[in-house]
C-alpha atoms as one frame of an Amber mdcrd trajectory, in Angstrom:
protein
   0.000   0.000   0.000   2.849   2.403   0.885   6.493   2.182  -0.187   8.950
   4.647   1.343  12.294   4.509  -0.455  15.504   6.332   0.517  13.736   9.364
   1.956  15.958  12.147   3.230  14.964  15.598   4.434  17.378  18.454   4.985
  16.735  22.100   5.807  18.973  25.127   6.053  19.249  26.946   9.365  21.579
  29.582  10.788  24.261  27.002  11.540  24.138  25.325   8.136  22.380  22.240
   6.798  20.232  20.352   9.292  19.433  16.712   8.502  15.940  15.760   9.732
  15.548  12.353   8.029  18.294  10.104   6.695  17.730   7.307   4.176  14.340
   6.076   5.422  13.065   2.818   3.865  10.018   0.667   4.663   6.913  -0.884
   3.102   3.418  -1.026   4.587   0.809  -3.516   3.429  -2.939  -3.088   3.152
  -4.803  -3.283   6.482  -1.630  -3.076   8.581  -1.609  -0.969  11.745   1.727
   0.737  12.275   2.986   3.016  15.035   5.789   5.483  14.399   7.463   6.301
  17.705  10.042   8.885  18.614  10.876  11.753  20.905   9.772  15.288  20.139
  11.905  16.632  17.294  13.002  13.182  16.118  11.451  13.655  12.660   8.408
  11.387  12.965   5.820  14.061  12.085   7.961  15.214   9.169   8.021  11.629
   7.930   4.235  11.415   8.179   3.840  14.663   6.222   6.132  13.349   3.490
   4.174  10.077   3.341   1.059  12.157   2.698   2.739  14.285   0.058   2.146
  17.385   2.194   5.890  17.968   2.577   8.515  17.210  -0.052  11.676  15.221
   0.689  15.164  16.326  -0.265  15.527  12.963  -2.010  13.756   9.625  -2.278
  10.239   8.535  -3.205   6.912   7.580  -1.657   4.584   5.270  -3.565   0.939
   5.201  -2.541  -0.896   2.235  -4.072   1.841   2.137  -6.700   1.722   5.860
  -7.544   4.944   7.840  -7.013   3.647  10.935  -5.216   6.639  13.093  -6.025
   6.435  12.413  -9.736   3.124  14.334  -9.594   2.482  18.061  -9.404   0.814
  19.533  -6.328  -2.715  19.325  -7.742  -2.289  15.667  -8.675  -0.884  14.860
  -5.213  -3.894  16.578  -3.651  -6.175  14.445  -5.827  -4.423  11.282  -4.619
  -4.867  12.378  -1.004  -8.547  13.146  -1.548  -9.119   9.721  -3.070  -7.029
   7.504  -0.797  -5.984   9.209   2.457  -7.701  10.269   5.685  -6.084  12.437
   8.362  -6.482  12.843  12.109  -4.427  15.537  13.854  -3.628  16.390  17.466
  -5.239  19.828  17.018  -8.378  18.386  15.313  -8.137  20.800  12.306 -11.885
  21.370  12.135 -13.215  24.428  10.303 -14.691  26.704  12.934 -17.246  28.331
  10.642 -18.803  24.957   9.761 -21.018  22.703  11.873 -19.952  19.185  12.812
 -22.095  17.855   9.970 -20.639  20.304   7.448 -17.067  19.443   8.521 -17.723
  15.752   7.838 -19.593  16.482   4.597 -16.722  18.558   3.199 -14.414  15.781
   1.898 -17.415  14.040   0.337 -18.514  17.260  -1.355 -14.995  17.718  -2.716
 -15.387  14.262  -4.290 -18.698  15.358  -5.806 -20.738  12.858  -3.785 -24.489
  13.448  -4.070 -25.091  11.519  -0.840 -22.678  13.629   1.243 -25.254  14.723
   3.824 -26.651  11.239   4.383 -23.220   9.604   4.672 -21.890  12.306   6.976
 -24.960  12.048   9.208 -24.591   8.267   9.404 -20.906   8.562  10.266 -21.494
  11.086  13.026 -24.160   8.811  14.471 -21.640   5.966  14.319 -19.190   7.933
  16.497 -21.924   8.874  18.962 -22.563  12.444  17.843 -25.989  12.111  16.254
 -27.276  14.831  18.582 -24.413  17.237  17.785 -24.819  17.559  14.003 -25.497
  21.284  13.994 -22.987  22.251  16.682 -19.983  24.394  15.775 -16.609  23.025
  16.938 -16.303  25.682  19.674 -19.437  24.246  21.301 -17.970  20.735  21.457
 -15.574  19.258  24.005 -12.094  18.158  22.942 -13.177  14.523  22.807 -16.228
  15.418  20.726 -14.104  17.458  18.334 -11.748  14.510  17.861 -14.720  12.238
  17.186 -15.843  14.679  14.476 -12.301  14.497  13.078 -12.470  10.680  13.097
 -15.825  10.763  11.331 -14.422  13.138   8.708 -11.398  10.888   8.169 -13.321
   7.619   7.836 -16.367   8.901   5.933 -14.463   8.784   2.616 -13.460   5.158
   3.314  -9.750   5.867   2.837  -7.224   3.220   1.922  -4.791   4.836   4.384
  -5.378   6.761   7.603  -2.552   8.953   8.891  -2.906  10.031  12.533  -0.470
  12.462  14.167  -0.586  12.314  18.003  -4.412  12.066  17.919  -4.751  12.028
  21.721  -2.104  14.668  22.450  -4.661  17.386  23.260  -6.926  15.140  25.353
  -6.951  13.941  28.936  -6.057  10.298  29.579  -9.593   8.898  29.867 -10.898
  10.781  26.818  -7.809   9.829  24.830  -8.305   6.151  25.693 -11.911   6.271
  24.445 -10.798   7.989  21.227  -8.159   5.321  20.576 -10.689   2.534  21.197
 -12.980   4.180  18.644 -10.180   4.721  16.119  -9.092   1.074  16.196 -12.705
  -0.094  16.026 -13.444   2.073  12.989 -10.186   0.982  11.414 -11.071  -2.707
  11.748 -14.489  -2.089  10.224 -13.055  -0.134   7.276 -10.008  -2.354   6.631
  -7.805   0.722   6.427  -4.013   0.863   6.639  -3.384   2.879   9.813  -0.176
   4.857  10.371  -0.121   6.371  13.834   2.532   8.804  15.071   2.779   8.694
  18.854   5.184   8.930  21.764   2.907   6.695  23.861   4.233   3.118  24.059
   0.857   1.808  25.302  -0.880   3.103  22.165   1.931   1.775  19.983   1.561
  -1.678  21.560  -1.909  -1.942  19.994  -0.395  -1.769  16.488   0.937  -4.739
  14.520   4.233  -3.010  13.736   6.308  -0.426  15.577   8.796   1.812  13.788
  11.018   4.176  15.748  12.633   7.391  14.506  15.778   8.382  16.369  17.938
  11.278  15.223  16.443  11.055  11.751  17.024   7.327  11.292  14.417   4.569
  11.281  14.507   1.383  13.357  11.915  -1.397  13.664  11.121  -2.572  17.197
């Protein structure tokens, strides 16, 4: 499903060239659950952004379902993301001027789906927010906002879900409920899940564990 080949990422700072990622290589198969672990600043979120085609590497390639993302222009990469990839972020990334229902409808509308409202409503009911459809994000708790984000990610039935510290803004109990829901939805959808975390207990729930240390990748 995903092939990461010889990815490097370097940036220029005041002291010279800073190497963030160095020769990263791994393959992920359909339906796998994979945790990417690492300390803050280790490069794990940068790696996730490159896997999504949101950030560009200094060298190397990422193939998503056989398509080399960095052989495409930005519009074509965005089209691949819209078709195949769902995202869940630590900061939720909901649009504040839209209701919960409209946030979940948005990716479906971008695909031109005529049934966007019905599918979004069903998905919000699935995550326990059937009575919050018309609420703006500011009227929802952190856990409710993350459930809206999960509904938005899974409503397009993505081949791949990329989650970056999805419980980082939540208290322990709420975060545990969100992770239970994420893994449950993932099993139902048969999605390849790539989860960036620093939490070893969350990582233990995944089939594979990859660790980024000082820009290099190791498999636990």
